[in-house]
Coordinates of C-alpha atoms and ligand atoms in Angstrom, one line a residue:
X1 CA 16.1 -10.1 59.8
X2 CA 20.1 -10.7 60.0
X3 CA 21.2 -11.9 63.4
X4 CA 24.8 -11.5 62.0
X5 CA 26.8 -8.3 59.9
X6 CA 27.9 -8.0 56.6
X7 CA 30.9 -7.2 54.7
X8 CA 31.5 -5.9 51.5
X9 CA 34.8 -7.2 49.4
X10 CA 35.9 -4.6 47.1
X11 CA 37.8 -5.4 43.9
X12 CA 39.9 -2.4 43.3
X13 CA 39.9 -1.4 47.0
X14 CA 42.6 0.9 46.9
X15 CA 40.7 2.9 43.5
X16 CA 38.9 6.1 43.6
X17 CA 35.6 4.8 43.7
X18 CA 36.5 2.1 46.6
X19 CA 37.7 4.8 48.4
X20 CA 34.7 7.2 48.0
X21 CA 32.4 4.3 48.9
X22 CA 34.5 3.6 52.2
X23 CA 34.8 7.3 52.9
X24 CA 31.1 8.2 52.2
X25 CA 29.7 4.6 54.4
X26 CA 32.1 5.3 57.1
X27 CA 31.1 9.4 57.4
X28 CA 27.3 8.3 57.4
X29 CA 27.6 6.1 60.2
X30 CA 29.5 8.9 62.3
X31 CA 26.2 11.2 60.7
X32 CA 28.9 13.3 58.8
X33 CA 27.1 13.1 55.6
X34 CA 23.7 12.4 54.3
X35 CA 22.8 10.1 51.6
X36 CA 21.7 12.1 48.9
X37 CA 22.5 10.8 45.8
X38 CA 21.8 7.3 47.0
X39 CA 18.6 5.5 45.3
X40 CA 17.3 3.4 48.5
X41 CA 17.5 6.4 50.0
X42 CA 14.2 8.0 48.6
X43 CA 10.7 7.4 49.4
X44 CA 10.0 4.2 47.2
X45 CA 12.2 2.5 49.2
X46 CA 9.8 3.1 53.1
X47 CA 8.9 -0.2 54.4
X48 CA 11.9 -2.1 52.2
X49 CA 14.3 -3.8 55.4
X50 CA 17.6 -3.2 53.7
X51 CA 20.5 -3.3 55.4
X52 CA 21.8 0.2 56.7
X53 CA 24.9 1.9 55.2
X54 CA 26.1 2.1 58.9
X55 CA 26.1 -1.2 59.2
X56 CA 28.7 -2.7 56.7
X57 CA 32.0 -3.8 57.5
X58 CA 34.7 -3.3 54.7
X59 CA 37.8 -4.8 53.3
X60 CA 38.9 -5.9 49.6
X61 CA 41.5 -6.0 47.4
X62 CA 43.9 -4.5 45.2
X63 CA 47.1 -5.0 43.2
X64 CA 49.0 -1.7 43.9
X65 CA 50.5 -0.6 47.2
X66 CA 49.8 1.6 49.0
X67 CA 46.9 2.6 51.6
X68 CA 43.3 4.0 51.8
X69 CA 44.2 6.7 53.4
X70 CA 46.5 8.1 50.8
X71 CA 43.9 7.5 48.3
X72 CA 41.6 9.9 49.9
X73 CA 44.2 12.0 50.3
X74 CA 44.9 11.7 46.9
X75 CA 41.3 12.1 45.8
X76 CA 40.7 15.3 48.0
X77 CA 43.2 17.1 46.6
X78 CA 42.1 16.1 43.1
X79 CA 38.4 16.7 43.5
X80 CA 38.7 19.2 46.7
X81 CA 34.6 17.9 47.1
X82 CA 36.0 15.3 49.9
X83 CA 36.0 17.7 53.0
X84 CA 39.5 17.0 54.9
X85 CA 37.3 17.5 58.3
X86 CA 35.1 14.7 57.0
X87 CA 38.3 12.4 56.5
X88 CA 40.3 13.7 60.1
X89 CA 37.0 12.1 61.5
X90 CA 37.1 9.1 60.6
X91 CA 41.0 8.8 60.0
X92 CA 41.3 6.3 63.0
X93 CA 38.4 3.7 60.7
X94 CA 41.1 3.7 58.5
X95 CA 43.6 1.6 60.5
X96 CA 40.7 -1.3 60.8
X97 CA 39.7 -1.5 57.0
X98 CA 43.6 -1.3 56.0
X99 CA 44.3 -4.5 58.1
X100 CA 41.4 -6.2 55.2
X101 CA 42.9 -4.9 52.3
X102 CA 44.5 -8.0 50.3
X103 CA 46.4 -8.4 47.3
X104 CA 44.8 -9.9 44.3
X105 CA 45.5 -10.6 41.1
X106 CA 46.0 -9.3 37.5
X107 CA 46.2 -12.5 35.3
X108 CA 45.5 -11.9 31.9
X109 CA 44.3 -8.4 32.4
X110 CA 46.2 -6.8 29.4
X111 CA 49.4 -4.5 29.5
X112 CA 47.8 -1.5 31.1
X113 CA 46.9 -3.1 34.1
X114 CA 49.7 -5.6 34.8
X115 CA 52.4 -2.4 34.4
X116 CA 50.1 -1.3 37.8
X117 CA 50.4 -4.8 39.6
X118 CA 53.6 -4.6 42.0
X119 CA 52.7 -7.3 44.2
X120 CA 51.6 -10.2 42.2
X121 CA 52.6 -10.1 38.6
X122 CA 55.6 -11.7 38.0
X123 CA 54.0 -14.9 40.3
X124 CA 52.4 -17.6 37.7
X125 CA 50.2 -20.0 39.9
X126 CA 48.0 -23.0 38.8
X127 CA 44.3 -21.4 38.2
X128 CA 42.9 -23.3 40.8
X129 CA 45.1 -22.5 43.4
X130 CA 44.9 -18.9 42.4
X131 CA 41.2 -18.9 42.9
X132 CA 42.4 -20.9 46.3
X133 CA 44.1 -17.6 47.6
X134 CA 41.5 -15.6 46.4
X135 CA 38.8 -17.4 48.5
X136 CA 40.8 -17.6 51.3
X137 CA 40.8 -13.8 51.8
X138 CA 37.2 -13.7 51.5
X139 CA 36.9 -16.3 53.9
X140 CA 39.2 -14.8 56.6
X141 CA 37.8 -11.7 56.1
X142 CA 34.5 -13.2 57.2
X143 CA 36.4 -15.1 60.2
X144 CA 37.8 -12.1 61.5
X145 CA 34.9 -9.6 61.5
X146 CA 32.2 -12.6 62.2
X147 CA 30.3 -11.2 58.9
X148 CA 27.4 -13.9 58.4
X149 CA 27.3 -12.6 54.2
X150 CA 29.6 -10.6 52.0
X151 CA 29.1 -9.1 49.4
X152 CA 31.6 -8.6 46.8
X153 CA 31.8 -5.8 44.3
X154 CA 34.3 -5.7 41.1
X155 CA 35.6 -2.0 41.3
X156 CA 38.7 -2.5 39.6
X157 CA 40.4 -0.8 36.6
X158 CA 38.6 -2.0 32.7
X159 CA 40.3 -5.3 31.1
X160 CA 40.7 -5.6 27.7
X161 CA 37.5 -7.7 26.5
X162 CA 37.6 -11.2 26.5
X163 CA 36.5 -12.9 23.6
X164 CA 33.8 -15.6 24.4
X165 CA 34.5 -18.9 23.2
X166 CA 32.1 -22.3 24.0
X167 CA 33.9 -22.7 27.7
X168 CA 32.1 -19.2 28.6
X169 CA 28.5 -20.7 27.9
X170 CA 28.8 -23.8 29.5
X171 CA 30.4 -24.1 33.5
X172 CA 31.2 -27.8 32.9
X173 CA 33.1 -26.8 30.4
X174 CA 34.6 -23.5 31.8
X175 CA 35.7 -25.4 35.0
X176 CA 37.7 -28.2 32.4
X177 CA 39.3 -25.0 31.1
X178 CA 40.5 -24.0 35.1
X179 CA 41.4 -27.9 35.1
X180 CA 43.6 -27.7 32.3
X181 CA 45.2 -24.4 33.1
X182 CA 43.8 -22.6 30.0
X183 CA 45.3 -19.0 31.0
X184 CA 44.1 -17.0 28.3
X185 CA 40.3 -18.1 28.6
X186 CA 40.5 -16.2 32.0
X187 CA 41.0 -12.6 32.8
X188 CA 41.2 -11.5 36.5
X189 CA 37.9 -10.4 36.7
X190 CA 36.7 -13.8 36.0
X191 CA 39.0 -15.4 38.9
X192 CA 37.3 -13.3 41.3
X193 CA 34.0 -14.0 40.3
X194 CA 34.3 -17.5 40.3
X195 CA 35.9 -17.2 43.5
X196 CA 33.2 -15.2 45.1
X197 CA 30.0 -17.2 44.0
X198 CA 31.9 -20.4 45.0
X199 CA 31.9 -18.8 48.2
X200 CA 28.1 -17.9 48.2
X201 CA 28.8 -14.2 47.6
X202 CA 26.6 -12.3 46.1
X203 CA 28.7 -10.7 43.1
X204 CA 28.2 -7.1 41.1
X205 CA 30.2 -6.5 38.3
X206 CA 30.3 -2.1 38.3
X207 CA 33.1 -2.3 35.4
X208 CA 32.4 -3.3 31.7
X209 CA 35.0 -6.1 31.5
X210 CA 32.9 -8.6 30.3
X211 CA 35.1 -11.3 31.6
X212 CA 33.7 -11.4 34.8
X213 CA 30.1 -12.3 34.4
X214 CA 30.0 -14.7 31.6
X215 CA 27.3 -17.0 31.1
X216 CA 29.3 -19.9 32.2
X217 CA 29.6 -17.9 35.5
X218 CA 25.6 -16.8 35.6
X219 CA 25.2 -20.7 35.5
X220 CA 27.6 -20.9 38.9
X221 CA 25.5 -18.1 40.4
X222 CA 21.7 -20.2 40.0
X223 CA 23.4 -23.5 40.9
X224 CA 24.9 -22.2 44.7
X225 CA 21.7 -20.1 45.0
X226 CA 23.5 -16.5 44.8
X227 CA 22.4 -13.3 43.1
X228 CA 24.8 -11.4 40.7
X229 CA 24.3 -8.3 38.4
X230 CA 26.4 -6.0 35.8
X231 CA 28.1 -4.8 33.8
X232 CA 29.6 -1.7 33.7
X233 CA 27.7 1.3 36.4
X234 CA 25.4 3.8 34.7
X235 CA 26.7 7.3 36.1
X236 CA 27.0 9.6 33.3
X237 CA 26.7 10.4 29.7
X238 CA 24.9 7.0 29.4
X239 CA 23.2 7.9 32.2
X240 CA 21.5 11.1 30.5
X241 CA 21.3 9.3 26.9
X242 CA 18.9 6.6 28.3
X243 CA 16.6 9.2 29.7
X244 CA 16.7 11.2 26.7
X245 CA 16.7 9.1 23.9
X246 CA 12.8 7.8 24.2
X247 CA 11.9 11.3 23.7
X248 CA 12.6 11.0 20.6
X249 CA 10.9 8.0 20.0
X250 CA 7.9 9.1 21.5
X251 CA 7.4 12.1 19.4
X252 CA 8.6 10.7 16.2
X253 CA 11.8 12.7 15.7
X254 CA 14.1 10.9 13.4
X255 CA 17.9 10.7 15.3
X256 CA 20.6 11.1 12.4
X257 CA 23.5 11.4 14.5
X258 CA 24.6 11.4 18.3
X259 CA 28.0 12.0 18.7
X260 CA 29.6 11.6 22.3
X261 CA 32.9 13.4 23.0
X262 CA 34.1 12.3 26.9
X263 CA 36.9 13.3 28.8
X264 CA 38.4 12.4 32.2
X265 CA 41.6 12.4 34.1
X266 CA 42.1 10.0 37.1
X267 CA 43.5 6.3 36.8
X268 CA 40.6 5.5 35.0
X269 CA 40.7 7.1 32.1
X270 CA 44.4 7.0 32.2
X271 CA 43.6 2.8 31.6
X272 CA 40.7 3.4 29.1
X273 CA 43.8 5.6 27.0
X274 CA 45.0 2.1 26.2
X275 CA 42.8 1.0 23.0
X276 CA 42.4 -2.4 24.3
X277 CA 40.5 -1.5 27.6
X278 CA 38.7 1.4 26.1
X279 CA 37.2 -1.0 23.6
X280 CA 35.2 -2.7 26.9
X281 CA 34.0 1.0 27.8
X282 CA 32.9 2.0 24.2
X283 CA 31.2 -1.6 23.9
X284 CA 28.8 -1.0 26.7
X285 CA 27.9 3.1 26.0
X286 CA 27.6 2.0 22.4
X287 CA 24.4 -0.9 22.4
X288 CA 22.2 1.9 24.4
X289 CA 20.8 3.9 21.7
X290 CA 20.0 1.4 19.0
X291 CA 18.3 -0.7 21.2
X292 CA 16.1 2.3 22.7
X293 CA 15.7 4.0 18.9
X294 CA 15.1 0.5 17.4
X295 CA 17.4 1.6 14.2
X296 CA 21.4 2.7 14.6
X297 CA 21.9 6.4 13.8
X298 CA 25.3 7.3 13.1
X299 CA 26.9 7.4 16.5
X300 CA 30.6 7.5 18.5
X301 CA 31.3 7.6 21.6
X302 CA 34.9 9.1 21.6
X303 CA 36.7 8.8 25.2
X304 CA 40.2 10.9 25.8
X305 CA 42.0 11.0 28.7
X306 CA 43.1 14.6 30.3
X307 CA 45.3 14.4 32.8
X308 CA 44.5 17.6 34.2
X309 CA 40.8 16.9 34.8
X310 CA 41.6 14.3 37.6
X311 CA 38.3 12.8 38.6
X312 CA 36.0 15.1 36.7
X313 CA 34.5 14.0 33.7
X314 CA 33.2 16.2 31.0
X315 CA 30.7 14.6 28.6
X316 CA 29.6 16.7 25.2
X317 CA 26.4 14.8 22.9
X318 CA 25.3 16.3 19.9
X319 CA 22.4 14.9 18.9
X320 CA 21.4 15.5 14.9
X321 CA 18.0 15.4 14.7
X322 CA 15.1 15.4 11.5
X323 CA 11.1 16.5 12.5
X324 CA 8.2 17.8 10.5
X325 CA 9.0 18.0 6.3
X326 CA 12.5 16.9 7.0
X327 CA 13.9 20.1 9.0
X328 CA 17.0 18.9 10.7
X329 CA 17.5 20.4 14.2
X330 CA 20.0 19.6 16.9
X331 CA 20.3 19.4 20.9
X332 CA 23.5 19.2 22.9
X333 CA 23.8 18.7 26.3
X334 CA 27.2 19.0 28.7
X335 CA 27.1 16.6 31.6
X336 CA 30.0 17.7 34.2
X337 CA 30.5 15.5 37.1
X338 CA 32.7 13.9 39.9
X339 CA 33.0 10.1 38.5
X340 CA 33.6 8.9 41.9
X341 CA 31.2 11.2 43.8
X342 CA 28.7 10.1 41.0
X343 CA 29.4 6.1 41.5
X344 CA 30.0 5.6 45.5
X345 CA 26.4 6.4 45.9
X346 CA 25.0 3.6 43.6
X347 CA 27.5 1.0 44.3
X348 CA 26.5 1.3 47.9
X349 CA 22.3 1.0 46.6
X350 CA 23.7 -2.0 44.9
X351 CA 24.7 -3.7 47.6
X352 CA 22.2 -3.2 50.0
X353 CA 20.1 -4.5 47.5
X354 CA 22.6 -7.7 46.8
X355 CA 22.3 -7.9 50.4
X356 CA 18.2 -8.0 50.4
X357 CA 17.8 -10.4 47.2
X358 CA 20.3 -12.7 48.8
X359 CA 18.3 -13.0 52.0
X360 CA 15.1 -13.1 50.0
X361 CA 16.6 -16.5 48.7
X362 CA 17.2 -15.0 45.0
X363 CA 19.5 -16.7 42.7
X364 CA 21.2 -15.6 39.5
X365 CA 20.6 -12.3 37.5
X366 CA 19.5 -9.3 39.4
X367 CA 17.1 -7.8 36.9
X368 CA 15.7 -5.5 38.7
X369 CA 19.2 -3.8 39.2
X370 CA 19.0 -2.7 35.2
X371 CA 18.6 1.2 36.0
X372 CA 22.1 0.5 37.5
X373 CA 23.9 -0.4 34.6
X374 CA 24.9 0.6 31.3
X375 CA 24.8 -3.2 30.0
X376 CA 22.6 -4.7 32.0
X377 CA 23.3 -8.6 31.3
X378 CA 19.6 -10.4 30.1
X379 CA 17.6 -7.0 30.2
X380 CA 16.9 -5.8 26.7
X381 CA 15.0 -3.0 28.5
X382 CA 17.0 0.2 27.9
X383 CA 15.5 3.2 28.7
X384 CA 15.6 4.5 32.1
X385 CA 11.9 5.4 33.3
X386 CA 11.1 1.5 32.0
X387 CA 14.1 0.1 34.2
X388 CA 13.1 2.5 36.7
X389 CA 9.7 0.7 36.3
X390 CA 11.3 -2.9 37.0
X391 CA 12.6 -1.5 40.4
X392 CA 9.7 -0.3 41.5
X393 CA 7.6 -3.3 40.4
X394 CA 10.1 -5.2 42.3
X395 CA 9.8 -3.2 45.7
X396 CA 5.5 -3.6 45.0
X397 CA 6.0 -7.2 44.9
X398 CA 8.2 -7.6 47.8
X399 CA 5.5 -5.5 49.9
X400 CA 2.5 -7.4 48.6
X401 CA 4.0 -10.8 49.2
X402 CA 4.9 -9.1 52.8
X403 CA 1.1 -7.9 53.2
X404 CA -0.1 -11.5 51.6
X405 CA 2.1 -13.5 54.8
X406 CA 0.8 -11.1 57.3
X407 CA -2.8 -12.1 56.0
X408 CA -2.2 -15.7 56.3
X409 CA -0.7 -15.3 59.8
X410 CA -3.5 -12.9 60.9
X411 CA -5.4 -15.9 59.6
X412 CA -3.9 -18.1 61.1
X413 CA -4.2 -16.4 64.8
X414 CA -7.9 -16.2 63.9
X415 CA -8.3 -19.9 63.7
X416 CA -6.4 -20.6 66.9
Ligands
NAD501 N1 33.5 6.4 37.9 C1 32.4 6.0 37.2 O1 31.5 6.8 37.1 C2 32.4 4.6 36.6 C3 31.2 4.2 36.0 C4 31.1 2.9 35.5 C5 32.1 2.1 35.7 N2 33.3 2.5 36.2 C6 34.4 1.5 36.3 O2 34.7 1.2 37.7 C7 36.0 0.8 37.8 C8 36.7 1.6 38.9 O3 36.8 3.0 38.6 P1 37.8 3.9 39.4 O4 37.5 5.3 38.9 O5 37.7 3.7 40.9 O6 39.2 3.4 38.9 P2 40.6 3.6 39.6 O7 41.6 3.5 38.5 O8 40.7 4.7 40.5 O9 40.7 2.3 40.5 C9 40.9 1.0 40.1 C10 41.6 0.2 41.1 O10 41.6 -1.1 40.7 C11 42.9 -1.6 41.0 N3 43.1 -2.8 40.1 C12 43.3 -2.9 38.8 N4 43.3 -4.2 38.4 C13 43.0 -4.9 39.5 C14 42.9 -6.3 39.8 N5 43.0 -7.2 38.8 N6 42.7 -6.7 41.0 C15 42.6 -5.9 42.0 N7 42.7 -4.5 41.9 C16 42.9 -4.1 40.6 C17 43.9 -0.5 40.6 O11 45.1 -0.7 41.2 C18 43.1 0.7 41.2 O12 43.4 0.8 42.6 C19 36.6 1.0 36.4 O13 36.6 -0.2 35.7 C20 35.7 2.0 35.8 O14 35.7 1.9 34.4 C21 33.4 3.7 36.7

């Protein structure tokens, strides 16, 4: 059991997923909202102690000015799904989590994202006092709200990928590179990882920028005994194409083509028009199907921004197909959703379950988490009933090492 509470350090805070996490967590605790949508909510979670939604404490960090409360404005009158009696209750929460919102950093985080930074970017600090002043916010976060854990989640915009040289294997080597001020063998997202596992947070990566989990930093995570997961959160099209593409594995239907067409319109996909950072998206949709189907069909994932979409995303797949004698037939599907609405729910499953692992004494790669993400780092499992599977294999072995320790006790008393 935790004798003390726990915070949650978002990366991005002032973004429209922060914002719907905040909003959603702080309307369940005044029993506005219910938490459908939310995976620990369902039945295969009974008996599992997680920590309750209610519970959390939030702050984080962002590179833009401005407030939380203007990005829900903002996002209500995009989406018009936040209900503005929802947000006049809990208006005055507000005011608290403002006083922990931070600034960051955007070092090395490509054009697109420094032209957004008005607080830090034209400041050039040594990398080890950067991570310095990142820790420190973590740290008085935790003083101030007497947290005894946080848990820090990477919601911020898509970097550019980083390309992985020997120093992103090896942490020896990595932290001679933060020695030596090697700038361009860091992106933000790595800062703030390092930062937080330094810090014994437990660390989830919800973007694709491969920066921040490198295996240099997985090594970080099993040496100080802290659990981490990514990349990039499974919400949507990718989402859908990992529950259907075994289908047609399973009954021998030969996929020619799979063509995905997405658009969206908030900040998002106005970062992912830049080339550079949607190469990071299209990296992680694209490994899905060839590792499910076992062979590469001809396949693009095609990503557009539409302004006037704002936080809706509209995904069309066409998927060429050949059966029986070589008869080619085809299947489309449209996937229309709220990105934020879609993601607040699972980011706040993934760190109630951060939350648990740490406490269970866990270290390194979160496995278990795989259903979570589109490029789930060491998982080569792909399709979603089998990562599914993993979860719930998880939650079985957590209950039977629980039923094996109350044996042993009830044993125990026995023999007294
Ligand atoms: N919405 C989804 O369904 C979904 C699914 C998977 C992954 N993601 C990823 O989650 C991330 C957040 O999505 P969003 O829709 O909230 O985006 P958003 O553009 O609304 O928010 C991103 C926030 O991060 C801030 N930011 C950018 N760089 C930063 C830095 N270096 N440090 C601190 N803050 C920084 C921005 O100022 C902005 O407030 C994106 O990387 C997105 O690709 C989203």
């Amino acid at each position: 059991m935790r004798d003390k509470k726990v915070g949650v350090w978002l990366i991005g805070a002032l973004g429209s997923i922060s914002t719907t996490v905040m909003v959603g967590a702080l309307a369940m605790r005044k029993g506005l909202v219910s938490s459908t949508g939310m995976v620990t909510a369902s039945e295969c979670f009974n008996g599992i102690d997680l920590i309750a939604v209610e519970d959390l404490e939030f702050g984080g960090c962002d590179i833009r000015k401005g407030t939380i409360r203007e990005s829900a404005n903002n996002l209500l009158w995009e989406t018009r799904v936040l209900d503005p009696r929802v947000l006049g209750e809990i208006e005055e929460d507000f005011v608290h989590v403002q006083r922990a919102v931070k600034s960051g950093t955007s070092r090395n985080s490509g054009e697109a994202i420094q032209k957004l930074d008005a607080i830090t970017a034209r400041r050039k600090k040594p990398l080890r006092e950067e991570i310095e002043c990142l820790s420190r916010s973590i740290q008085s976060f935790k003083k101030e709200n007497e947290l005894g854990e946080v848990i820090v989640v990477n919601l911020a915009s898509t970097e550019p990928p980083l390309d992985l040289q020997y120093c992103h294997y090896n942490l020896a080597a990595f932290e001679r590179c933060l020695d030596q001020n090697e700038f361009e063998s860091v992106r933000a997202s790595t800062l703030y990882a390092y930062a937080a596992i330094r810090e014994g947070c437990p660390y989830i990566n919800f973007t694709p920028s491969n920066g921040a989990l490198t295996p240099a930093m997985v090594e970080l995570a099993e040496r100080e005994s802290v659990p981490v997961m990514g990349n990039d959160g499974k919400t949507g099209e990718t989402l859908v194409k990992s529950a259907l593409a075994p289908m047609f594995s399973y009954r021998n239907l030969e996929v020619l083509s799979w063509q995905g067409f997405n658009i969206l319109g908030n900040m998002d996909g106005e970062i992912l028009a830049h080339p550079q950072n949607k190469e990071s998206k299209i990296r992680t949709k694209d490994q899905v199907l060839s590792r499910i189907l076992g062979y590469s069909p001809h396949s693009k994932v095609s990503i557009d921004y539409t302004p006037s979409l704002d936080d809706q995303k509209t995904a069309w797949d066409f998927i060429h197909f050949r059966g029986f004698m070589g008869a080619k037939m085809s299947l489309q599907f449209v996937w229309q959703g709220y990105d934020s609405i879609l993601a607040a729910p699972l980011v706040l499953d993934l760190i109630r379950l951060a939350e648990f692992a740490k406490r269970r004494g866990e270290a390194g790669l979160m496995p278990q988490l795989s259903s979570f993400f589109k490029a789930p780092i060491g998982v080569n499992e792909h399709r979603l009933s089998e990562q599914f599977r993993m979860l719930t294999n998880y939650l079985n072995n957590v209950r039977d090492v629980r039923q094996g320790l109350q044996l042993v006790n009830k044993k125990g008393d026995a023999c007294r």
